[in-house]
Structures are given as C-alpha cells and as structure tokens.
Amino acid sequence: MNLTTLTRTARIAVLLTATAAGSVTRAGTPAELLAGYAAQGTEAPSPKAGQQFFNNRHGREWSCASCHGAVPTQTGKHASTGKPIDPLAPAFSVERFTDAAKAEKWFRRNCNDVLGRTCSQAEKADVLSWLLTLKPGM
Amino acid sequence: MVKRQLISIAALAGAPFLQPAWADEDAARGVPLQPKYQQECGACHAAYPPNMLPAVSWRRIMINLNQHFGTDATVDAAAAKEISTWLNANAEVGKRAREAPPEDRITLAPWFKREHDEVPAATWKLPVVKSAANCAACHTKADQGDYSERNIRIPR
C-alpha cells in the first residue's frame, strides 16, 4: 500500500515485541490497543478485511456502519435512537481507542448486536487497523 | 388518601386546572446526574432523568440490560450496583409513579404524551429526531437533565 501504511506496520511490529513481554494491555494509544489485539492472532491485521467486516451485515439487521457510517470519519447516528455518535476513526476523534476497557466494552456490546457473539481479537485488530488508515484530507 | 381523592375528582372534572407536573421550571431541571450514570446510560440516548420513571421500572431495566430495547447495554457489576442504587433513590415518587408506563418507556407514559401533544406528527418523523426517545433533538440540554421550556428548540 502506501507510505503511511508501511510506517504503521513497522510501528506495530515494534509494539508487538514490546507487548509480548508484558502480555496484559492497559494501553493508552490506538496503536498500543491494536498491538494488543494483534498480539493474540497469528496473522498481521488486514485493513481491507477490517473495512469489509465493518460494512457487511452478519446475518442481523445492523452492520457496524449502521451507526458509525460506512467511512467513520464523520459523526455517526445511532440506528434506533438517532443520537449522534462521534467519529470512530482516531484521527477524527482524539479520545477513540485510548482507553482499553472502554473499547473492550463497546466491542462486546456492539459485536453482540451485530453478530450475536463477541468479536475475535483478529477481527478487532482488522477493524482498528483499517480505522487507523483513515486520515484527514484523503 | 385525601390526595388520591383530590386527584380522582380532578380527573372526573377533566382536570383543566391541574398544572402539568413539569410546569415548574425547577422540577424540569431535575437533580444533577450521577457521573457513572451519565457515562454508562448516556451514550446511546440522553441520560434520562431518574424522576421520569418509577423505581419499579428502573429496576426492571437494570436487570435486563443484556436485552435492552433490542440492544446489548450491559455494564460491569460494580457500575450496575452504583447506578441502580442512585436510580432507586431518585426515582419518581409522585403521582406519575403510581403506574409503570408500558414497556417501562418514558415516551409511553401518559404525562409524556400530554406534555408533547402540541408537537406536530411530522416533527417526530424528521431524520434528526428519528425517535421520541431522542430527547436531545429538541431539548438542547437533555444531556444535563434539563428539560425546561427555555431550552427547547424544535427542529424543522
């Protein structure tokens, strides 16, 4: 892909080795959270798979995009209550993926609504790796 | 006893003189919202004021968060306890508490319908409103539990 993707992958690789030692991630940046999810999978996170996962429906009424938008760089809207939701992509909303417990809580709730189960670590890694490719001015 | 009689007399008379419970600006501004409650119960919709439902409704809501109006709204056990205690202490105790509204919905309570009977049907259907439960679409300070008339803006 492009240069940003490359540097990101490199960064992940560094972080991967860093977290392998510590195991539990109580992380503070999106890249650290991503490294935590990715550390438990065998394959490198795929932004492309993440984008598909995010936009596909999984046998139920909603996809992730139903509330967050197809490209979550803008304010989303809750599919049933209509309440606005801050952009999910970290480059557009500074607090996103900076609190591991908060991210975990919402993955749990939202995956349950969309897939009827929890998301795997690999699925979370794919989604977050895609969200991190979304940058202003693209 | 006396109070109940008064209310039924008022009801018989069509109650034209009964002040809506929310006519009082202070009441409409409500109690300050517990931060935990605001955080856990204010992400998908406004954190509804605790005195808009009776305790029995809040209790049912809090034990069914895994199937919460079609979504998973579960919170961890410590948060659930903290929030339940606060909701229970601040739940409605006045005449609106005598009956839990259908589905434990504020928006299906008779007083809610009364307060909103002047809102045009088309307004409820606007994309920015979408649901009557989306209080903040019109009550601009709903996130702070403020429903006073001066902070209402009807979208068009």
PDB file of N, CA, C and O in Angstrom, chain B residues 18-76:
ATOM      1  N   LEU B  18     -55.449  21.337  36.488  1.00  0.00           N
ATOM      2  CA  LEU B  18     -54.268  20.668  37.048  1.00  0.00           C
ATOM      3  C   LEU B  18     -53.016  21.135  36.319  1.00  0.00           C
ATOM      4  O   LEU B  18     -52.908  20.999  35.113  1.00  0.00           O
ATOM      5  N   GLN B  19     -52.074  21.666  37.074  1.00  0.00           N
ATOM      6  CA  GLN B  19     -50.810  22.066  36.456  1.00  0.00           C
ATOM      7  C   GLN B  19     -50.081  20.814  35.982  1.00  0.00           C
ATOM      8  O   GLN B  19     -50.027  19.825  36.697  1.00  0.00           O
ATOM      9  N   PRO B  20     -49.497  20.852  34.797  1.00  0.00           N
ATOM     10  CA  PRO B  20     -48.645  19.717  34.444  1.00  0.00           C
ATOM     11  C   PRO B  20     -47.507  19.625  35.454  1.00  0.00           C
ATOM     12  O   PRO B  20     -47.025  20.653  35.928  1.00  0.00           O
ATOM     13  N   ALA B  21     -47.114  18.413  35.773  1.00  0.00           N
ATOM     14  CA  ALA B  21     -46.092  18.223  36.799  1.00  0.00           C
ATOM     15  C   ALA B  21     -44.816  18.980  36.458  1.00  0.00           C
ATOM     16  O   ALA B  21     -44.045  19.338  37.321  1.00  0.00           O
ATOM     17  N   TRP B  22     -44.618  19.227  35.162  1.00  0.00           N
ATOM     18  CA  TRP B  22     -43.349  19.816  34.752  1.00  0.00           C
ATOM     19  C   TRP B  22     -43.410  21.309  34.527  1.00  0.00           C
ATOM     20  O   TRP B  22     -42.466  21.911  34.073  1.00  0.00           O
ATOM     21  N   ALA B  23     -44.589  21.921  34.858  1.00  0.00           N
ATOM     22  CA  ALA B  23     -44.720  23.352  34.633  1.00  0.00           C
ATOM     23  C   ALA B  23     -43.685  24.117  35.461  1.00  0.00           C
ATOM     24  O   ALA B  23     -43.225  25.168  35.084  1.00  0.00           O
ATOM     25  N   ASP B  24     -43.330  23.535  36.584  1.00  0.00           N
ATOM     26  CA  ASP B  24     -42.344  24.156  37.459  1.00  0.00           C
ATOM     27  C   ASP B  24     -40.948  24.029  36.836  1.00  0.00           C
ATOM     28  O   ASP B  24     -40.432  22.936  36.667  1.00  0.00           O
ATOM     29  N   GLU B  25     -40.366  25.158  36.532  1.00  0.00           N
ATOM     30  CA  GLU B  25     -39.047  25.164  35.863  1.00  0.00           C
ATOM     31  C   GLU B  25     -38.004  24.380  36.646  1.00  0.00           C
ATOM     32  O   GLU B  25     -37.184  23.682  36.076  1.00  0.00           O
ATOM     33  N   ASP B  26     -38.040  24.513  37.983  1.00  0.00           N
ATOM     34  CA  ASP B  26     -37.036  23.821  38.788  1.00  0.00           C
ATOM     35  C   ASP B  26     -37.164  22.313  38.647  1.00  0.00           C
ATOM     36  O   ASP B  26     -36.186  21.601  38.500  1.00  0.00           O
ATOM     37  N   ALA B  27     -38.417  21.861  38.670  1.00  0.00           N
ATOM     38  CA  ALA B  27     -38.647  20.423  38.548  1.00  0.00           C
ATOM     39  C   ALA B  27     -38.128  19.932  37.201  1.00  0.00           C
ATOM     40  O   ALA B  27     -37.520  18.880  37.091  1.00  0.00           O
ATOM     41  N   ALA B  28     -38.334  20.746  36.164  1.00  0.00           N
ATOM     42  CA  ALA B  28     -37.919  20.337  34.828  1.00  0.00           C
ATOM     43  C   ALA B  28     -36.399  20.293  34.703  1.00  0.00           C
ATOM     44  O   ALA B  28     -35.868  19.668  33.813  1.00  0.00           O
ATOM     45  N   ARG B  29     -35.722  21.012  35.599  1.00  0.00           N
ATOM     46  CA  ARG B  29     -34.269  20.980  35.541  1.00  0.00           C
ATOM     47  C   ARG B  29     -33.703  19.757  36.274  1.00  0.00           C
ATOM     48  O   ARG B  29     -32.615  19.312  35.960  1.00  0.00           O
ATOM     49  N   GLY B  30     -34.456  19.252  37.224  1.00  0.00           N
ATOM     50  CA  GLY B  30     -34.129  17.971  37.834  1.00  0.00           C
ATOM     51  C   GLY B  30     -32.884  17.924  38.697  1.00  0.00           C
ATOM     52  O   GLY B  30     -32.232  18.930  38.934  1.00  0.00           O
ATOM     53  N   VAL B  31     -32.575  16.724  39.186  1.00  0.00           N
ATOM     54  CA  VAL B  31     -31.394  16.544  40.042  1.00  0.00           C
ATOM     55  C   VAL B  31     -30.144  16.418  39.165  1.00  0.00           C
ATOM     56  O   VAL B  31     -30.237  15.987  38.026  1.00  0.00           O
ATOM     57  N   PRO B  32     -28.980  16.782  39.716  1.00  0.00           N
ATOM     58  CA  PRO B  32     -27.742  16.577  38.951  1.00  0.00           C
ATOM     59  C   PRO B  32     -27.556  15.084  38.677  1.00  0.00           C
ATOM     60  O   PRO B  32     -27.851  14.261  39.548  1.00  0.00           O
ATOM     61  N   LEU B  33     -27.104  14.763  37.485  1.00  0.00           N
ATOM     62  CA  LEU B  33     -26.976  13.354  37.124  1.00  0.00           C
ATOM     63  C   LEU B  33     -25.682  12.760  37.684  1.00  0.00           C
ATOM     64  O   LEU B  33     -24.626  13.379  37.629  1.00  0.00           O
ATOM     65  N   GLN B  34     -25.793  11.560  38.216  1.00  0.00           N
ATOM     66  CA  GLN B  34     -24.629  10.837  38.727  1.00  0.00           C
ATOM     67  C   GLN B  34     -23.646  10.593  37.569  1.00  0.00           C
ATOM     68  O   GLN B  34     -24.058  10.111  36.502  1.00  0.00           O
ATOM     69  N   PRO B  35     -22.364  10.925  37.744  1.00  0.00           N
ATOM     70  CA  PRO B  35     -21.410  10.773  36.634  1.00  0.00           C
ATOM     71  C   PRO B  35     -21.368   9.362  36.034  1.00  0.00           C
ATOM     72  O   PRO B  35     -21.336   9.203  34.818  1.00  0.00           O
ATOM     73  N   LYS B  36     -21.421   8.353  36.888  1.00  0.00           N
ATOM     74  CA  LYS B  36     -21.395   6.978  36.391  1.00  0.00           C
ATOM     75  C   LYS B  36     -22.609   6.699  35.505  1.00  0.00           C
ATOM     76  O   LYS B  36     -22.525   6.059  34.465  1.00  0.00           O
ATOM     77  N   TYR B  37     -23.747   7.194  35.968  1.00  0.00           N
ATOM     78  CA  TYR B  37     -24.986   7.005  35.215  1.00  0.00           C
ATOM     79  C   TYR B  37     -24.894   7.711  33.860  1.00  0.00           C
ATOM     80  O   TYR B  37     -25.226   7.149  32.817  1.00  0.00           O
ATOM     81  N   GLN B  38     -24.395   8.940  33.908  1.00  0.00           N
ATOM     82  CA  GLN B  38     -24.259   9.727  32.686  1.00  0.00           C
ATOM     83  C   GLN B  38     -23.349   8.995  31.693  1.00  0.00           C
ATOM     84  O   GLN B  38     -23.630   8.927  30.500  1.00  0.00           O
ATOM     85  N   GLN B  39     -22.287   8.443  32.209  1.00  0.00           N
ATOM     86  CA  GLN B  39     -21.300   7.770  31.363  1.00  0.00           C
ATOM     87  C   GLN B  39     -21.871   6.479  30.766  1.00  0.00           C
ATOM     88  O   GLN B  39     -21.743   6.226  29.576  1.00  0.00           O
ATOM     89  N   GLU B  40     -22.531   5.672  31.595  1.00  0.00           N
ATOM     90  CA  GLU B  40     -22.982   4.360  31.127  1.00  0.00           C
ATOM     91  C   GLU B  40     -24.350   4.398  30.449  1.00  0.00           C
ATOM     92  O   GLU B  40     -24.640   3.553  29.611  1.00  0.00           O
ATOM     93  N   CYS B  41     -25.166   5.350  30.815  1.00  0.00           N
ATOM     94  CA  CYS B  41     -26.533   5.360  30.297  1.00  0.00           C
ATOM     95  C   CYS B  41     -26.804   6.545  29.378  1.00  0.00           C
ATOM     96  O   CYS B  41     -27.938   6.793  28.996  1.00  0.00           O
ATOM     97  N   GLY B  42     -25.749   7.265  29.022  1.00  0.00           N
ATOM     98  CA  GLY B  42     -25.962   8.444  28.180  1.00  0.00           C
ATOM     99  C   GLY B  42     -25.254   8.383  26.841  1.00  0.00           C
ATOM    100  O   GLY B  42     -25.114   9.399  26.171  1.00  0.00           O
ATOM    101  N   ALA B  43     -24.795   7.193  26.439  1.00  0.00           N
ATOM    102  CA  ALA B  43     -24.049   7.094  25.180  1.00  0.00           C
ATOM    103  C   ALA B  43     -24.964   6.848  23.979  1.00  0.00           C
ATOM    104  O   ALA B  43     -24.715   7.359  22.896  1.00  0.00           O
ATOM    105  N   CYS B  44     -26.013   6.071  24.173  1.00  0.00           N
ATOM    106  CA  CYS B  44     -26.884   5.716  23.044  1.00  0.00           C
ATOM    107  C   CYS B  44     -28.104   6.633  22.962  1.00  0.00           C
ATOM    108  O   CYS B  44     -28.782   6.683  21.944  1.00  0.00           O
ATOM    109  N   HIS B  45     -28.405   7.270  24.069  1.00  0.00           N
ATOM    110  CA  HIS B  45     -29.516   8.227  24.123  1.00  0.00           C
ATOM    111  C   HIS B  45     -29.206   9.145  25.289  1.00  0.00           C
ATOM    112  O   HIS B  45     -28.256   8.909  26.022  1.00  0.00           O
ATOM    113  N   ALA B  46     -30.025  10.189  25.469  1.00  0.00           N
ATOM    114  CA  ALA B  46     -29.815  11.074  26.613  1.00  0.00           C
ATOM    115  C   ALA B  46     -29.879  10.262  27.903  1.00  0.00           C
ATOM    116  O   ALA B  46     -30.611   9.276  27.969  1.00  0.00           O
ATOM    117  N   ALA B  47     -29.092  10.642  28.901  1.00  0.00           N
ATOM    118  CA  ALA B  47     -29.212  10.012  30.221  1.00  0.00           C
ATOM    119  C   ALA B  47     -30.498  10.558  30.836  1.00  0.00           C
ATOM    120  O   ALA B  47     -30.553  11.685  31.299  1.00  0.00           O
ATOM    121  N   TYR B  48     -31.555   9.750  30.790  1.00  0.00           N
ATOM    122  CA  TYR B  48     -32.873  10.222  31.201  1.00  0.00           C
ATOM    123  C   TYR B  48     -32.895  10.548  32.693  1.00  0.00           C
ATOM    124  O   TYR B  48     -32.332   9.799  33.488  1.00  0.00           O
ATOM    125  N   PRO B  49     -33.583  11.630  33.067  1.00  0.00           N
ATOM    126  CA  PRO B  49     -33.674  11.962  34.494  1.00  0.00           C
ATOM    127  C   PRO B  49     -34.324  10.827  35.285  1.00  0.00           C
ATOM    128  O   PRO B  49     -35.303  10.235  34.826  1.00  0.00           O
ATOM    129  N   PRO B  50     -33.787  10.532  36.474  1.00  0.00           N
ATOM    130  CA  PRO B  50     -34.281   9.390  37.251  1.00  0.00           C
ATOM    131  C   PRO B  50     -35.737   9.557  37.680  1.00  0.00           C
ATOM    132  O   PRO B  50     -36.434   8.571  37.879  1.00  0.00           O
ATOM    133  N   ASN B  51     -36.185  10.814  37.800  1.00  0.00           N
ATOM    134  CA  ASN B  51     -37.561  11.016  38.251  1.00  0.00           C
ATOM    135  C   ASN B  51     -38.569  10.977  37.105  1.00  0.00           C
ATOM    136  O   ASN B  51     -39.681  11.452  37.240  1.00  0.00           O
ATOM    137  N   MET B  52     -38.180  10.413  35.993  1.00  0.00           N
ATOM    138  CA  MET B  52     -39.147  10.264  34.902  1.00  0.00           C
ATOM    139  C   MET B  52     -39.703   8.847  34.821  1.00  0.00           C
ATOM    140  O   MET B  52     -40.497   8.528  33.956  1.00  0.00           O
ATOM    141  N   LEU B  53     -39.236   7.987  35.721  1.00  0.00           N
ATOM    142  CA  LEU B  53     -39.788   6.632  35.811  1.00  0.00           C
ATOM    143  C   LEU B  53     -39.881   6.240  37.288  1.00  0.00           C
ATOM    144  O   LEU B  53     -39.065   6.674  38.099  1.00  0.00           O
ATOM    145  N   PRO B  54     -40.841   5.394  37.620  1.00  0.00           N
ATOM    146  CA  PRO B  54     -40.894   4.874  38.991  1.00  0.00           C
ATOM    147  C   PRO B  54     -39.787   3.834  39.219  1.00  0.00           C
ATOM    148  O   PRO B  54     -39.262   3.260  38.262  1.00  0.00           O
ATOM    149  N   ALA B  55     -39.451   3.611  40.480  1.00  0.00           N
ATOM    150  CA  ALA B  55     -38.357   2.703  40.835  1.00  0.00           C
ATOM    151  C   ALA B  55     -38.545   1.313  40.229  1.00  0.00           C
ATOM    152  O   ALA B  55     -37.580   0.683  39.794  1.00  0.00           O
ATOM    153  N   VAL B  56     -39.786   0.856  40.177  1.00  0.00           N
ATOM    154  CA  VAL B  56     -40.030  -0.493  39.667  1.00  0.00           C
ATOM    155  C   VAL B  56     -39.602  -0.610  38.195  1.00  0.00           C
ATOM    156  O   VAL B  56     -39.064  -1.632  37.762  1.00  0.00           O
ATOM    157  N   SER B  57     -39.791   0.453  37.434  1.00  0.00           N
ATOM    158  CA  SER B  57     -39.366   0.434  36.024  1.00  0.00           C
ATOM    159  C   SER B  57     -37.844   0.419  35.914  1.00  0.00           C
ATOM    160  O   SER B  57     -37.274  -0.346  35.139  1.00  0.00           O
ATOM    161  N   TRP B  58     -37.196   1.268  36.693  1.00  0.00           N
ATOM    162  CA  TRP B  58     -35.726   1.307  36.660  1.00  0.00           C
ATOM    163  C   TRP B  58     -35.154  -0.060  37.038  1.00  0.00           C
ATOM    164  O   TRP B  58     -34.186  -0.521  36.447  1.00  0.00           O
ATOM    165  N   ARG B  59     -35.773  -0.668  38.047  1.00  0.00           N
ATOM    166  CA  ARG B  59     -35.258  -1.963  38.492  1.00  0.00           C
ATOM    167  C   ARG B  59     -35.328  -2.973  37.356  1.00  0.00           C
ATOM    168  O   ARG B  59     -34.383  -3.698  37.081  1.00  0.00           O
ATOM    169  N   ARG B  60     -36.479  -3.011  36.676  1.00  0.00           N
ATOM    170  CA  ARG B  60     -36.626  -3.960  35.560  1.00  0.00           C
ATOM    171  C   ARG B  60     -35.605  -3.667  34.468  1.00  0.00           C
ATOM    172  O   ARG B  60     -35.007  -4.565  33.896  1.00  0.00           O
ATOM    173  N   ILE B  61     -35.416  -2.384  34.177  1.00  0.00           N
ATOM    174  CA  ILE B  61     -34.458  -2.006  33.136  1.00  0.00           C
ATOM    175  C   ILE B  61     -33.055  -2.471  33.515  1.00  0.00           C
ATOM    176  O   ILE B  61     -32.329  -3.050  32.705  1.00  0.00           O
ATOM    177  N   MET B  62     -32.693  -2.254  34.782  1.00  0.00           N
ATOM    178  CA  MET B  62     -31.321  -2.569  35.202  1.00  0.00           C
ATOM    179  C   MET B  62     -31.029  -4.066  35.226  1.00  0.00           C
ATOM    180  O   MET B  62     -29.877  -4.458  35.102  1.00  0.00           O
ATOM    181  N   ILE B  63     -32.046  -4.909  35.389  1.00  0.00           N
ATOM    182  CA  ILE B  63     -31.753  -6.344  35.383  1.00  0.00           C
ATOM    183  C   ILE B  63     -31.903  -6.963  33.992  1.00  0.00           C
ATOM    184  O   ILE B  63     -31.622  -8.140  33.811  1.00  0.00           O
ATOM    185  N   ASN B  64     -32.302  -6.165  33.025  1.00  0.00           N
ATOM    186  CA  ASN B  64     -32.455  -6.708  31.672  1.00  0.00           C
ATOM    187  C   ASN B  64     -31.559  -6.010  30.653  1.00  0.00           C
ATOM    188  O   ASN B  64     -31.881  -5.953  29.469  1.00  0.00           O
ATOM    189  N   LEU B  65     -30.420  -5.490  31.099  1.00  0.00           N
ATOM    190  CA  LEU B  65     -29.575  -4.703  30.193  1.00  0.00           C
ATOM    191  C   LEU B  65     -29.013  -5.524  29.034  1.00  0.00           C
ATOM    192  O   LEU B  65     -28.630  -4.978  28.011  1.00  0.00           O
ATOM    193  N   ASN B  66     -28.965  -6.839  29.189  1.00  0.00           N
ATOM    194  CA  ASN B  66     -28.467  -7.665  28.074  1.00  0.00           C
ATOM    195  C   ASN B  66     -29.463  -7.692  26.913  1.00  0.00           C
ATOM    196  O   ASN B  66     -29.085  -7.966  25.780  1.00  0.00           O
ATOM    197  N   GLN B  67     -30.733  -7.418  27.222  1.00  0.00           N
ATOM    198  CA  GLN B  67     -31.727  -7.303  26.157  1.00  0.00           C
ATOM    199  C   GLN B  67     -32.462  -5.997  26.335  1.00  0.00           C
ATOM    200  O   GLN B  67     -33.625  -5.953  26.729  1.00  0.00           O
ATOM    201  N   HIS B  68     -31.761  -4.922  26.063  1.00  0.00           N
ATOM    202  CA  HIS B  68     -32.245  -3.589  26.376  1.00  0.00           C
ATOM    203  C   HIS B  68     -32.836  -2.945  25.120  1.00  0.00           C
ATOM    204  O   HIS B  68     -32.124  -2.430  24.290  1.00  0.00           O
ATOM    205  N   PHE B  69     -34.144  -3.034  24.967  1.00  0.00           N
ATOM    206  CA  PHE B  69     -34.824  -2.438  23.807  1.00  0.00           C
ATOM    207  C   PHE B  69     -34.121  -2.822  22.500  1.00  0.00           C
ATOM    208  O   PHE B  69     -33.893  -1.980  21.635  1.00  0.00           O
ATOM    209  N   GLY B  70     -33.744  -4.077  22.394  1.00  0.00           N
ATOM    210  CA  GLY B  70     -33.147  -4.556  21.153  1.00  0.00           C
ATOM    211  C   GLY B  70     -31.632  -4.409  21.070  1.00  0.00           C
ATOM    212  O   GLY B  70     -31.049  -4.710  20.037  1.00  0.00           O
ATOM    213  N   THR B  71     -30.987  -3.925  22.154  1.00  0.00           N
ATOM    214  CA  THR B  71     -29.528  -3.853  22.112  1.00  0.00           C
ATOM    215  C   THR B  71     -28.914  -4.405  23.392  1.00  0.00           C
ATOM    216  O   THR B  71     -29.593  -4.585  24.395  1.00  0.00           O
ATOM    217  N   ASP B  72     -27.625  -4.651  23.308  1.00  0.00           N
ATOM    218  CA  ASP B  72     -26.847  -5.066  24.469  1.00  0.00           C
ATOM    219  C   ASP B  72     -26.317  -3.808  25.151  1.00  0.00           C
ATOM    220  O   ASP B  72     -25.492  -3.096  24.584  1.00  0.00           O
ATOM    221  N   ALA B  73     -26.808  -3.519  26.350  1.00  0.00           N
ATOM    222  CA  ALA B  73     -26.362  -2.325  27.079  1.00  0.00           C
ATOM    223  C   ALA B  73     -25.730  -2.719  28.409  1.00  0.00           C
ATOM    224  O   ALA B  73     -25.765  -1.961  29.377  1.00  0.00           O
ATOM    225  N   THR B  74     -25.147  -3.905  28.457  1.00  0.00           N
ATOM    226  CA  THR B  74     -24.608  -4.405  29.725  1.00  0.00           C
ATOM    227  C   THR B  74     -23.489  -3.516  30.266  1.00  0.00           C
ATOM    228  O   THR B  74     -22.705  -2.944  29.522  1.00  0.00           O
ATOM    229  N   VAL B  75     -23.442  -3.416  31.600  1.00  0.00           N
ATOM    230  CA  VAL B  75     -22.370  -2.705  32.298  1.00  0.00           C
ATOM    231  C   VAL B  75     -21.764  -3.675  33.307  1.00  0.00           C
ATOM    232  O   VAL B  75     -22.372  -4.696  33.617  1.00  0.00           O
ATOM    233  N   ASP B  76     -20.569  -3.368  33.822  1.00  0.00           N
ATOM    234  CA  ASP B  76     -19.991  -4.311  34.779  1.00  0.00           C
ATOM    235  C   ASP B  76     -20.748  -4.240  36.108  1.00  0.00           C
ATOM    236  O   ASP B  76     -21.506  -3.310  36.366  1.00  0.00           O
TER     237      ASP B  76
END
